Amino acid sequence: MCYQLVLPPLKGLKVKKALLVSSIALLTSFISHAQIAEIELAKSAIVTDEGSRHDIETNITTISGKVYFSQLDTSKGPLSEAGFLDKKGYISLSREKYDIKYKRAVYDSYYTPGYDETVLNVSFKAVTNSDLIFEGHYQKLDSSDDFNSKRYQLGMGFYMNDNASIVFSLIKEDFGYNSSSKGFDTALKYFIPFNNGKALSVGGNVNLISYDFNRNNDPYKFSINAFIKYYLTNNLNLALSTYSDVISLDDNSDTMITHQKISFGSEYFINEYIAINGHIGLGSGEEEERYDDTETTETFIKLGLKTRF
């Protein structure tokens, strides 16, 4: 597609106005066809009940952006899967703001009324002509309660065919105070189109992390999650996802922490450029100690608005 800017033969202020109007028209025409970027704004709310300890209310505001390395082809399947099906590389940036408040808390030297966290994420994905995948992720967390961390993740994988991929990643995280973690992650995704225009997208990842806190018995965490998305049309999906983890606090497993989460969601593209999405979910956790157990429950909701241009 070729764009040509033609100015009328005017002078002075009229030329400037004509240039502005023509430039806006050109930009609008380019945006309406390019589809090389996405911006999303999301709001989330989480309520955690930790039994006799306290309740926690968490409000999260997220703004994220993604720029693809070339124009996105949205004709290969569902609009939500366009980047995956078109094998597009990208660079993405997001900022998450957490407002965490304790309710019914015991205010002693271990508890505060609440705190804030800011999480910055920078990611990239590159896909070669031979379908090799290279990924990277950097995360920086800053908290008002003086906890900070930096997380690095590098991955390599490949498209097994036009609709399936697998990526293996190494993870490193620094917490300060000579504390860190390291581990690996394996992610799998498979898209299944049907003859009637409907489709499924399934996948998940397995993650194993070991922590180094400079003590004799350092913990480890094993987690697994899975998702399934059913596409009723190219514009609408229904999604189900699950998450589970196990954290051992010492080599003898005298203390174990487990979490389980399940969420339901949907994304709907109103047109090719604007989408709305939402998720609701439940979670539970249990801390098993030698002489005592503590159970937690969690409910959450998330609403998002995405624009692609």
PDB file of C-alpha atoms in Angstrom:
ATOM      1  CA  MET A   1       0.000   0.000   0.000  1.00  0.00           C
ATOM      2  CA  CYS A   2       1.307   3.428  -1.019  1.00  0.00           C
ATOM      3  CA  TYR A   3       0.474   6.640   0.847  1.00  0.00           C
ATOM      4  CA  GLN A   4       0.812  10.035  -0.829  1.00  0.00           C
ATOM      5  CA  LEU A   5       0.494  13.395   0.898  1.00  0.00           C
ATOM      6  CA  VAL A   6      -0.893  16.148  -1.370  1.00  0.00           C
ATOM      7  CA  LEU A   7      -1.014  19.756  -0.135  1.00  0.00           C
ATOM      8  CA  PRO A   8      -3.213  22.435  -1.621  1.00  0.00           C
ATOM      9  CA  PRO A   9      -1.454  25.517  -3.076  1.00  0.00           C
ATOM     10  CA  LEU A  10      -1.997  27.716  -0.007  1.00  0.00           C
ATOM     11  CA  LYS A  11       0.317  30.026   1.896  1.00  0.00           C
ATOM     12  CA  GLY A  12       1.002  31.027   5.497  1.00  0.00           C
ATOM     13  CA  LEU A  13      -1.453  29.831   8.141  1.00  0.00           C
ATOM     14  CA  LYS A  14      -3.604  28.065   5.586  1.00  0.00           C
ATOM     15  CA  VAL A  15      -0.619  25.963   4.519  1.00  0.00           C
ATOM     16  CA  LYS A  16       0.067  25.008   8.133  1.00  0.00           C
ATOM     17  CA  LYS A  17      -3.571  24.051   8.684  1.00  0.00           C
ATOM     18  CA  ALA A  18      -3.628  22.077   5.455  1.00  0.00           C
ATOM     19  CA  LEU A  19      -0.408  20.319   6.444  1.00  0.00           C
ATOM     20  CA  LEU A  20      -1.843  19.413   9.863  1.00  0.00           C
ATOM     21  CA  VAL A  21      -5.107  18.091   8.436  1.00  0.00           C
ATOM     22  CA  SER A  22      -3.320  16.115   5.734  1.00  0.00           C
ATOM     23  CA  SER A  23      -0.827  14.702   8.259  1.00  0.00           C
ATOM     24  CA  ILE A  24      -3.634  13.550  10.548  1.00  0.00           C
ATOM     25  CA  ALA A  25      -5.391  11.926   7.610  1.00  0.00           C
ATOM     26  CA  LEU A  26      -2.181  10.176   6.587  1.00  0.00           C
ATOM     27  CA  LEU A  27      -1.509   8.972  10.128  1.00  0.00           C
ATOM     28  CA  THR A  28      -5.089   7.737  10.518  1.00  0.00           C
ATOM     29  CA  SER A  29      -4.883   5.862   7.228  1.00  0.00           C
ATOM     30  CA  PHE A  30      -1.565   4.305   8.220  1.00  0.00           C
ATOM     31  CA  ILE A  31      -2.824   3.278  11.678  1.00  0.00           C
ATOM     32  CA  SER A  32      -5.960   1.719  10.223  1.00  0.00           C
ATOM     33  CA  HIS A  33      -3.848  -0.662   8.136  1.00  0.00           C
ATOM     34  CA  ALA A  34      -0.560  -1.161   9.966  1.00  0.00           C
ATOM     35  CA  GLN A  35      -1.440  -3.195  13.090  1.00  0.00           C
ATOM     36  CA  ILE A  36       2.068  -3.312  14.483  1.00  0.00           C
ATOM     37  CA  ALA A  37       1.355  -2.406  18.109  1.00  0.00           C
ATOM     38  CA  GLU A  38      -0.970  -3.019  21.065  1.00  0.00           C
ATOM     39  CA  ILE A  39      -1.788  -1.082  24.223  1.00  0.00           C
ATOM     40  CA  GLU A  40      -3.788  -2.561  27.113  1.00  0.00           C
ATOM     41  CA  LEU A  41      -5.099  -1.094  30.353  1.00  0.00           C
ATOM     42  CA  ALA A  42      -6.324  -3.452  33.089  1.00  0.00           C
ATOM     43  CA  LYS A  43      -7.697  -3.189  36.624  1.00  0.00           C
ATOM     44  CA  SER A  44      -7.643  -6.100  39.069  1.00  0.00           C
ATOM     45  CA  ALA A  45      -8.905  -6.660  42.602  1.00  0.00           C
ATOM     46  CA  ILE A  46      -7.866  -9.526  44.904  1.00  0.00           C
ATOM     47  CA  VAL A  47      -9.225 -10.355  48.348  1.00  0.00           C
ATOM     48  CA  THR A  48      -7.200 -12.850  50.418  1.00  0.00           C
ATOM     49  CA  ASP A  49      -8.467 -14.347  53.670  1.00  0.00           C
ATOM     50  CA  GLU A  50      -5.630 -15.743  55.788  1.00  0.00           C
ATOM     51  CA  GLY A  51      -7.824 -17.098  58.564  1.00  0.00           C
ATOM     52  CA  SER A  52      -6.842 -15.924  62.031  1.00  0.00           C
ATOM     53  CA  ARG A  53      -3.973 -13.791  60.676  1.00  0.00           C
ATOM     54  CA  HIS A  54      -5.591 -11.069  58.576  1.00  0.00           C
ATOM     55  CA  ASP A  55      -7.392 -10.261  55.344  1.00  0.00           C
ATOM     56  CA  ILE A  56      -5.558  -8.629  52.452  1.00  0.00           C
ATOM     57  CA  GLU A  57      -7.097  -6.399  49.804  1.00  0.00           C
ATOM     58  CA  THR A  58      -4.989  -5.845  46.697  1.00  0.00           C
ATOM     59  CA  ASN A  59      -5.831  -3.460  43.869  1.00  0.00           C
ATOM     60  CA  ILE A  60      -3.712  -3.633  40.732  1.00  0.00           C
ATOM     61  CA  THR A  61      -3.473  -1.193  37.840  1.00  0.00           C
ATOM     62  CA  THR A  62      -1.626  -2.431  34.765  1.00  0.00           C
ATOM     63  CA  ILE A  63      -0.682  -0.629  31.588  1.00  0.00           C
ATOM     64  CA  SER A  64       1.180  -2.531  28.904  1.00  0.00           C
ATOM     65  CA  GLY A  65       2.340  -2.035  25.360  1.00  0.00           C
ATOM     66  CA  LYS A  66       3.671  -4.294  22.645  1.00  0.00           C
ATOM     67  CA  VAL A  67       5.358  -3.440  19.334  1.00  0.00           C
ATOM     68  CA  TYR A  68       5.724  -6.118  16.673  1.00  0.00           C
ATOM     69  CA  PHE A  69       8.777  -6.200  14.436  1.00  0.00           C
ATOM     70  CA  SER A  70       6.600  -6.120  11.319  1.00  0.00           C
ATOM     71  CA  GLN A  71       2.976  -5.713  10.316  1.00  0.00           C
ATOM     72  CA  LEU A  72       0.647  -8.228  11.929  1.00  0.00           C
ATOM     73  CA  ASP A  73      -1.383 -10.529   9.666  1.00  0.00           C
ATOM     74  CA  THR A  74      -4.762 -11.053  11.379  1.00  0.00           C
ATOM     75  CA  SER A  75      -6.240 -13.274   8.668  1.00  0.00           C
ATOM     76  CA  LYS A  76      -4.774 -16.599   9.859  1.00  0.00           C
ATOM     77  CA  GLY A  77      -7.232 -17.263  12.704  1.00  0.00           C
ATOM     78  CA  PRO A  78      -8.666 -15.735  15.875  1.00  0.00           C
ATOM     79  CA  LEU A  79      -7.619 -12.139  16.500  1.00  0.00           C
ATOM     80  CA  SER A  80      -6.323 -13.007  19.980  1.00  0.00           C
ATOM     81  CA  GLU A  81      -3.930 -15.536  18.415  1.00  0.00           C
ATOM     82  CA  ALA A  82      -2.687 -13.311  15.584  1.00  0.00           C
ATOM     83  CA  GLY A  83       0.833 -12.827  16.938  1.00  0.00           C
ATOM     84  CA  PHE A  84       1.315 -16.545  17.625  1.00  0.00           C
ATOM     85  CA  LEU A  85      -0.127 -17.780  14.307  1.00  0.00           C
ATOM     86  CA  ASP A  86       1.793 -15.164  12.312  1.00  0.00           C
ATOM     87  CA  LYS A  87       5.019 -16.085  14.175  1.00  0.00           C
ATOM     88  CA  LYS A  88       5.724 -12.479  14.965  1.00  0.00           C
ATOM     89  CA  GLY A  89       8.534 -11.200  17.153  1.00  0.00           C
ATOM     90  CA  TYR A  90       7.962  -8.232  19.424  1.00  0.00           C
ATOM     91  CA  ILE A  91       9.160  -6.026  22.248  1.00  0.00           C
ATOM     92  CA  SER A  92       6.785  -5.400  25.153  1.00  0.00           C
ATOM     93  CA  LEU A  93       6.767  -3.176  28.221  1.00  0.00           C
ATOM     94  CA  SER A  94       4.367  -3.160  31.168  1.00  0.00           C
ATOM     95  CA  ARG A  95       4.014  -1.439  34.518  1.00  0.00           C
ATOM     96  CA  GLU A  96       1.954  -2.874  37.381  1.00  0.00           C
ATOM     97  CA  LYS A  97       1.006  -0.831  40.438  1.00  0.00           C
ATOM     98  CA  TYR A  98      -0.060  -2.805  43.546  1.00  0.00           C
ATOM     99  CA  ASP A  99      -1.953  -1.175  46.411  1.00  0.00           C
ATOM    100  CA  ILE A 100      -1.950  -3.732  49.246  1.00  0.00           C
ATOM    101  CA  LYS A 101      -3.952  -3.185  52.425  1.00  0.00           C
ATOM    102  CA  TYR A 102      -4.249  -5.369  55.517  1.00  0.00           C
ATOM    103  CA  LYS A 103      -7.643  -5.770  57.155  1.00  0.00           C
ATOM    104  CA  ARG A 104      -8.196  -7.236  60.596  1.00  0.00           C
ATOM    105  CA  ALA A 105      -4.432  -7.412  61.060  1.00  0.00           C
ATOM    106  CA  VAL A 106      -2.379  -7.784  64.201  1.00  0.00           C
ATOM    107  CA  TYR A 107      -0.252  -4.626  64.131  1.00  0.00           C
ATOM    108  CA  ASP A 108       2.999  -5.587  65.747  1.00  0.00           C
ATOM    109  CA  SER A 109       6.604  -5.468  64.590  1.00  0.00           C
ATOM    110  CA  TYR A 110       5.827  -7.927  61.773  1.00  0.00           C
ATOM    111  CA  TYR A 111       2.786  -6.203  60.257  1.00  0.00           C
ATOM    112  CA  THR A 112       2.040  -2.796  58.745  1.00  0.00           C
ATOM    113  CA  PRO A 113      -1.326  -1.394  57.633  1.00  0.00           C
ATOM    114  CA  GLY A 114      -0.262  -1.943  54.042  1.00  0.00           C
ATOM    115  CA  TYR A 115       2.300  -1.176  51.380  1.00  0.00           C
ATOM    116  CA  ASP A 116       2.696  -0.470  47.660  1.00  0.00           C
ATOM    117  CA  GLU A 117       4.564  -2.348  44.980  1.00  0.00           C
ATOM    118  CA  THR A 118       5.575  -1.368  41.470  1.00  0.00           C
ATOM    119  CA  VAL A 119       6.536  -4.034  38.947  1.00  0.00           C
ATOM    120  CA  LEU A 120       8.233  -3.199  35.645  1.00  0.00           C
ATOM    121  CA  ASN A 121       8.377  -5.880  32.934  1.00  0.00           C
ATOM    122  CA  VAL A 122      10.366  -5.776  29.699  1.00  0.00           C
ATOM    123  CA  SER A 123      10.129  -8.705  27.263  1.00  0.00           C
ATOM    124  CA  PHE A 124      11.142  -9.599  23.748  1.00  0.00           C
ATOM    125  CA  LYS A 125      10.500 -12.447  21.338  1.00  0.00           C
ATOM    126  CA  ALA A 126      12.279 -13.162  18.074  1.00  0.00           C
ATOM    127  CA  VAL A 127      11.370 -15.825  15.488  1.00  0.00           C
ATOM    128  CA  THR A 128      13.824 -16.800  12.740  1.00  0.00           C
ATOM    129  CA  ASN A 129      12.991 -17.941   9.220  1.00  0.00           C
ATOM    130  CA  SER A 130      13.728 -21.503  10.363  1.00  0.00           C
ATOM    131  CA  ASP A 131      11.093 -21.173  13.146  1.00  0.00           C
ATOM    132  CA  LEU A 132      13.574 -20.916  16.020  1.00  0.00           C
ATOM    133  CA  ILE A 133      12.267 -18.861  18.957  1.00  0.00           C
ATOM    134  CA  PHE A 134      14.370 -16.648  21.212  1.00  0.00           C
ATOM    135  CA  GLU A 135      12.793 -14.989  24.239  1.00  0.00           C
ATOM    136  CA  GLY A 136      13.941 -12.740  27.049  1.00  0.00           C
ATOM    137  CA  HIS A 137      12.285 -11.209  30.080  1.00  0.00           C
ATOM    138  CA  TYR A 138      13.374  -8.702  32.717  1.00  0.00           C
ATOM    139  CA  GLN A 139      11.323  -7.857  35.791  1.00  0.00           C
ATOM    140  CA  LYS A 140      12.057  -5.283  38.481  1.00  0.00           C
ATOM    141  CA  LEU A 141      10.005  -5.091  41.672  1.00  0.00           C
ATOM    142  CA  ASP A 142      10.146  -2.140  44.052  1.00  0.00           C
ATOM    143  CA  SER A 143       8.194  -2.216  47.309  1.00  0.00           C
ATOM    144  CA  SER A 144       7.516   0.446  49.916  1.00  0.00           C
ATOM    145  CA  ASP A 145       8.344  -2.111  52.627  1.00  0.00           C
ATOM    146  CA  ASP A 146      11.973  -2.175  51.379  1.00  0.00           C
ATOM    147  CA  PHE A 147      11.733  -5.464  49.495  1.00  0.00           C
ATOM    148  CA  ASN A 148      13.163  -5.276  45.992  1.00  0.00           C
ATOM    149  CA  SER A 149      14.009  -7.879  43.403  1.00  0.00           C
ATOM    150  CA  LYS A 150      15.251  -8.294  39.849  1.00  0.00           C
ATOM    151  CA  ARG A 151      14.356 -11.287  37.708  1.00  0.00           C
ATOM    152  CA  TYR A 152      16.007 -12.375  34.444  1.00  0.00           C
ATOM    153  CA  GLN A 153      14.736 -15.050  32.074  1.00  0.00           C
ATOM    154  CA  LEU A 154      16.213 -16.241  28.774  1.00  0.00           C
ATOM    155  CA  GLY A 155      14.560 -18.850  26.596  1.00  0.00           C
ATOM    156  CA  MET A 156      15.031 -20.732  23.376  1.00  0.00           C
ATOM    157  CA  GLY A 157      12.596 -22.976  21.523  1.00  0.00           C
ATOM    158  CA  PHE A 158      10.970 -23.611  18.182  1.00  0.00           C
ATOM    159  CA  TYR A 159       7.703 -23.955  16.331  1.00  0.00           C
ATOM    160  CA  MET A 160       7.020 -27.666  16.009  1.00  0.00           C
ATOM    161  CA  ASN A 161       4.590 -26.820  13.209  1.00  0.00           C
ATOM    162  CA  ASP A 162       2.595 -23.754  12.192  1.00  0.00           C
ATOM    163  CA  ASN A 163       0.290 -24.178  15.209  1.00  0.00           C
ATOM    164  CA  ALA A 164       2.518 -25.457  18.018  1.00  0.00           C
ATOM    165  CA  SER A 165       5.579 -24.215  19.894  1.00  0.00           C
ATOM    166  CA  ILE A 166       7.776 -25.142  22.829  1.00  0.00           C
ATOM    167  CA  VAL A 167      10.248 -22.899  24.703  1.00  0.00           C
ATOM    168  CA  PHE A 168      12.828 -23.801  27.363  1.00  0.00           C
ATOM    169  CA  SER A 169      13.997 -21.021  29.691  1.00  0.00           C
ATOM    170  CA  LEU A 170      16.557 -20.373  32.411  1.00  0.00           C
ATOM    171  CA  ILE A 171      15.594 -18.084  35.302  1.00  0.00           C
ATOM    172  CA  LYS A 172      17.696 -16.028  37.716  1.00  0.00           C
ATOM    173  CA  GLU A 173      16.392 -13.697  40.416  1.00  0.00           C
ATOM    174  CA  ASP A 174      18.220 -11.424  42.868  1.00  0.00           C
ATOM    175  CA  PHE A 175      16.532 -10.348  46.110  1.00  0.00           C
ATOM    176  CA  GLY A 176      19.415  -8.431  47.684  1.00  0.00           C
ATOM    177  CA  TYR A 177      21.028  -9.261  51.035  1.00  0.00           C
ATOM    178  CA  ASN A 178      22.986 -12.048  49.247  1.00  0.00           C
ATOM    179  CA  SER A 179      19.748 -13.909  48.470  1.00  0.00           C
ATOM    180  CA  SER A 180      18.810 -15.249  45.056  1.00  0.00           C
ATOM    181  CA  SER A 181      17.044 -17.976  43.144  1.00  0.00           C
ATOM    182  CA  LYS A 182      17.570 -19.909  39.945  1.00  0.00           C
ATOM    183  CA  GLY A 183      15.584 -22.417  37.965  1.00  0.00           C
ATOM    184  CA  PHE A 184      14.071 -23.383  34.642  1.00  0.00           C
ATOM    185  CA  ASP A 185      10.761 -23.218  32.836  1.00  0.00           C
ATOM    186  CA  THR A 186       9.226 -25.181  29.973  1.00  0.00           C
ATOM    187  CA  ALA A 187       6.298 -23.660  28.060  1.00  0.00           C
ATOM    188  CA  LEU A 188       4.130 -25.410  25.484  1.00  0.00           C
ATOM    189  CA  LYS A 189       1.347 -24.048  23.272  1.00  0.00           C
ATOM    190  CA  TYR A 190      -0.843 -25.746  20.675  1.00  0.00           C
ATOM    191  CA  PHE A 191      -3.547 -24.211  18.477  1.00  0.00           C
ATOM    192  CA  ILE A 192      -6.230 -26.517  17.047  1.00  0.00           C
ATOM    193  CA  PRO A 193      -8.493 -25.142  14.279  1.00  0.00           C
ATOM    194  CA  PHE A 194     -11.819 -26.813  13.446  1.00  0.00           C
ATOM    195  CA  ASN A 195     -13.630 -26.991  10.110  1.00  0.00           C
ATOM    196  CA  ASN A 196     -16.644 -25.049  11.404  1.00  0.00           C
ATOM    197  CA  GLY A 197     -14.605 -21.915  12.110  1.00  0.00           C
ATOM    198  CA  LYS A 198     -14.212 -22.641  15.803  1.00  0.00           C
ATOM    199  CA  ALA A 199     -10.861 -23.449  17.431  1.00  0.00           C
ATOM    200  CA  LEU A 200      -9.032 -24.429  20.605  1.00  0.00           C
ATOM    201  CA  SER A 201      -5.826 -23.052  22.060  1.00  0.00           C
ATOM    202  CA  VAL A 202      -4.222 -25.138  24.812  1.00  0.00           C
ATOM    203  CA  GLY A 203      -0.948 -24.930  26.677  1.00  0.00           C
ATOM    204  CA  GLY A 204       0.858 -24.353  29.901  1.00  0.00           C
ATOM    205  CA  ASN A 205       4.219 -24.407  31.578  1.00  0.00           C
ATOM    206  CA  VAL A 206       6.212 -26.259  34.244  1.00  0.00           C
ATOM    207  CA  ASN A 207       8.562 -24.352  36.508  1.00  0.00           C
ATOM    208  CA  LEU A 208      11.143 -25.403  39.107  1.00  0.00           C
ATOM    209  CA  ILE A 209      12.920 -22.798  41.251  1.00  0.00           C
ATOM    210  CA  SER A 210      15.537 -23.263  43.985  1.00  0.00           C
ATOM    211  CA  TYR A 211      16.303 -20.452  46.449  1.00  0.00           C
ATOM    212  CA  ASP A 212      19.582 -19.479  48.063  1.00  0.00           C
ATOM    213  CA  PHE A 213      19.038 -17.648  51.366  1.00  0.00           C
ATOM    214  CA  ASN A 214      22.450 -18.538  52.828  1.00  0.00           C
ATOM    215  CA  ARG A 215      21.168 -21.110  55.275  1.00  0.00           C
ATOM    216  CA  ASN A 216      21.448 -24.857  55.635  1.00  0.00           C
ATOM    217  CA  ASN A 217      18.006 -25.730  54.321  1.00  0.00           C
ATOM    218  CA  ASP A 218      17.005 -23.499  51.422  1.00  0.00           C
ATOM    219  CA  PRO A 219      13.508 -23.794  49.918  1.00  0.00           C
ATOM    220  CA  TYR A 220      12.427 -24.766  46.447  1.00  0.00           C
ATOM    221  CA  LYS A 221       9.221 -24.220  44.492  1.00  0.00           C
ATOM    222  CA  PHE A 222       7.608 -26.417  41.854  1.00  0.00           C
ATOM    223  CA  SER A 223       4.707 -24.950  39.887  1.00  0.00           C
ATOM    224  CA  ILE A 224       2.551 -25.938  36.955  1.00  0.00           C
ATOM    225  CA  ASN A 225      -0.195 -24.125  35.122  1.00  0.00           C
ATOM    226  CA  ALA A 226      -2.410 -24.926  32.167  1.00  0.00           C
ATOM    227  CA  PHE A 227      -4.934 -23.095  30.045  1.00  0.00           C
ATOM    228  CA  ILE A 228      -7.544 -23.808  27.415  1.00  0.00           C
ATOM    229  CA  LYS A 229      -9.277 -21.246  25.206  1.00  0.00           C
ATOM    230  CA  TYR A 230     -12.313 -22.108  23.107  1.00  0.00           C
ATOM    231  CA  TYR A 231     -12.924 -19.781  20.167  1.00  0.00           C
ATOM    232  CA  LEU A 232     -16.585 -19.501  19.244  1.00  0.00           C
ATOM    233  CA  THR A 233     -15.622 -17.034  16.503  1.00  0.00           C
ATOM    234  CA  ASN A 234     -12.445 -15.278  15.449  1.00  0.00           C
ATOM    235  CA  ASN A 235     -13.500 -12.405  17.721  1.00  0.00           C
ATOM    236  CA  LEU A 236     -14.635 -14.250  20.872  1.00  0.00           C
ATOM    237  CA  ASN A 237     -13.072 -16.819  23.198  1.00  0.00           C
ATOM    238  CA  LEU A 238     -13.904 -18.446  26.518  1.00  0.00           C
ATOM    239  CA  ALA A 239     -10.928 -19.368  28.685  1.00  0.00           C
ATOM    240  CA  LEU A 240     -10.163 -21.633  31.634  1.00  0.00           C
ATOM    241  CA  SER A 241      -6.813 -21.661  33.439  1.00  0.00           C
ATOM    242  CA  THR A 242      -5.413 -23.473  36.475  1.00  0.00           C
ATOM    243  CA  TYR A 243      -2.307 -23.000  38.611  1.00  0.00           C
ATOM    244  CA  SER A 244      -0.716 -25.108  41.360  1.00  0.00           C
ATOM    245  CA  ASP A 245       2.540 -24.894  43.264  1.00  0.00           C
ATOM    246  CA  VAL A 246       4.372 -26.558  46.119  1.00  0.00           C
ATOM    247  CA  ILE A 247       6.984 -24.753  48.220  1.00  0.00           C
ATOM    248  CA  SER A 248       9.235 -26.724  50.550  1.00  0.00           C
ATOM    249  CA  LEU A 249      10.842 -24.542  53.209  1.00  0.00           C
ATOM    250  CA  ASP A 250      13.544 -27.040  54.147  1.00  0.00           C
ATOM    251  CA  ASP A 251      15.162 -30.248  52.935  1.00  0.00           C
ATOM    252  CA  ASN A 252      13.200 -32.357  55.414  1.00  0.00           C
ATOM    253  CA  SER A 253       9.859 -30.920  54.173  1.00  0.00           C
ATOM    254  CA  ASP A 254       8.768 -30.151  57.721  1.00  0.00           C
ATOM    255  CA  THR A 255       7.031 -27.054  56.355  1.00  0.00           C
ATOM    256  CA  MET A 256       5.174 -27.113  53.032  1.00  0.00           C
ATOM    257  CA  ILE A 257       3.180 -24.343  51.371  1.00  0.00           C
ATOM    258  CA  THR A 258       0.757 -25.143  48.555  1.00  0.00           C
ATOM    259  CA  HIS A 259      -1.394 -22.928  46.340  1.00  0.00           C
ATOM    260  CA  GLN A 260      -4.136 -23.702  43.830  1.00  0.00           C
ATOM    261  CA  LYS A 261      -5.937 -21.262  41.555  1.00  0.00           C
ATOM    262  CA  ILE A 262      -8.601 -21.553  38.895  1.00  0.00           C
ATOM    263  CA  SER A 263      -9.920 -18.751  36.716  1.00  0.00           C
ATOM    264  CA  PHE A 264     -12.525 -18.248  34.014  1.00  0.00           C
ATOM    265  CA  GLY A 265     -12.305 -15.523  31.420  1.00  0.00           C
ATOM    266  CA  SER A 266     -13.208 -14.227  28.011  1.00  0.00           C
ATOM    267  CA  GLU A 267     -11.894 -11.809  25.394  1.00  0.00           C
ATOM    268  CA  TYR A 268     -14.042 -10.173  22.738  1.00  0.00           C
ATOM    269  CA  PHE A 269     -12.775  -8.104  19.829  1.00  0.00           C
ATOM    270  CA  ILE A 270     -15.451  -5.527  19.098  1.00  0.00           C
ATOM    271  CA  ASN A 271     -13.725  -4.970  15.788  1.00  0.00           C
ATOM    272  CA  GLU A 272     -10.256  -5.681  14.433  1.00  0.00           C
ATOM    273  CA  TYR A 273      -8.694  -2.971  16.603  1.00  0.00           C
ATOM    274  CA  ILE A 274     -10.480  -2.896  19.986  1.00  0.00           C
ATOM    275  CA  ALA A 275     -11.009  -5.724  22.490  1.00  0.00           C
ATOM    276  CA  ILE A 276     -12.406  -6.073  25.991  1.00  0.00           C
ATOM    277  CA  ASN A 277     -11.559  -8.902  28.361  1.00  0.00           C
ATOM    278  CA  GLY A 278     -12.351 -10.081  31.850  1.00  0.00           C
ATOM    279  CA  HIS A 279     -11.426 -12.832  34.319  1.00  0.00           C
ATOM    280  CA  ILE A 280     -12.775 -14.071  37.630  1.00  0.00           C
ATOM    281  CA  GLY A 281     -11.164 -16.711  39.805  1.00  0.00           C
ATOM    282  CA  LEU A 282     -10.750 -18.497  43.094  1.00  0.00           C
ATOM    283  CA  GLY A 283      -7.641 -19.607  44.915  1.00  0.00           C
ATOM    284  CA  SER A 284      -6.662 -21.495  48.028  1.00  0.00           C
ATOM    285  CA  GLY A 285      -3.489 -22.143  49.949  1.00  0.00           C
ATOM    286  CA  GLU A 286      -2.247 -24.180  52.863  1.00  0.00           C
ATOM    287  CA  GLU A 287       0.838 -23.873  55.021  1.00  0.00           C
ATOM    288  CA  GLU A 288       1.593 -27.202  56.672  1.00  0.00           C
ATOM    289  CA  GLU A 289       3.918 -26.972  59.642  1.00  0.00           C
ATOM    290  CA  ARG A 290       5.005 -29.631  62.064  1.00  0.00           C
ATOM    291  CA  TYR A 291       2.561 -28.532  64.776  1.00  0.00           C
ATOM    292  CA  ASP A 292       0.132 -26.210  62.992  1.00  0.00           C
ATOM    293  CA  ASP A 293      -1.640 -25.663  59.649  1.00  0.00           C
ATOM    294  CA  THR A 294      -2.850 -22.394  58.147  1.00  0.00           C
ATOM    295  CA  GLU A 295      -5.338 -22.149  55.281  1.00  0.00           C
ATOM    296  CA  THR A 296      -6.016 -19.199  52.988  1.00  0.00           C
ATOM    297  CA  THR A 297      -8.650 -18.418  50.356  1.00  0.00           C
ATOM    298  CA  GLU A 298      -8.554 -15.915  47.528  1.00  0.00           C
ATOM    299  CA  THR A 299     -11.014 -14.352  45.090  1.00  0.00           C
ATOM    300  CA  PHE A 300     -10.059 -12.085  42.224  1.00  0.00           C
ATOM    301  CA  ILE A 301     -11.478 -10.213  39.254  1.00  0.00           C
ATOM    302  CA  LYS A 302      -9.773  -8.511  36.320  1.00  0.00           C
ATOM    303  CA  LEU A 303     -11.113  -6.244  33.555  1.00  0.00           C
ATOM    304  CA  GLY A 304      -9.111  -5.044  30.586  1.00  0.00           C
ATOM    305  CA  LEU A 305      -9.329  -2.898  27.471  1.00  0.00           C
ATOM    306  CA  LYS A 306      -6.987  -3.465  24.518  1.00  0.00           C
ATOM    307  CA  THR A 307      -6.415  -1.489  21.361  1.00  0.00           C
ATOM    308  CA  ARG A 308      -4.363  -2.641  18.395  1.00  0.00           C
ATOM    309  CA  PHE A 309      -3.067  -0.205  15.804  1.00  0.00           C
TER     310      PHE A 309
END
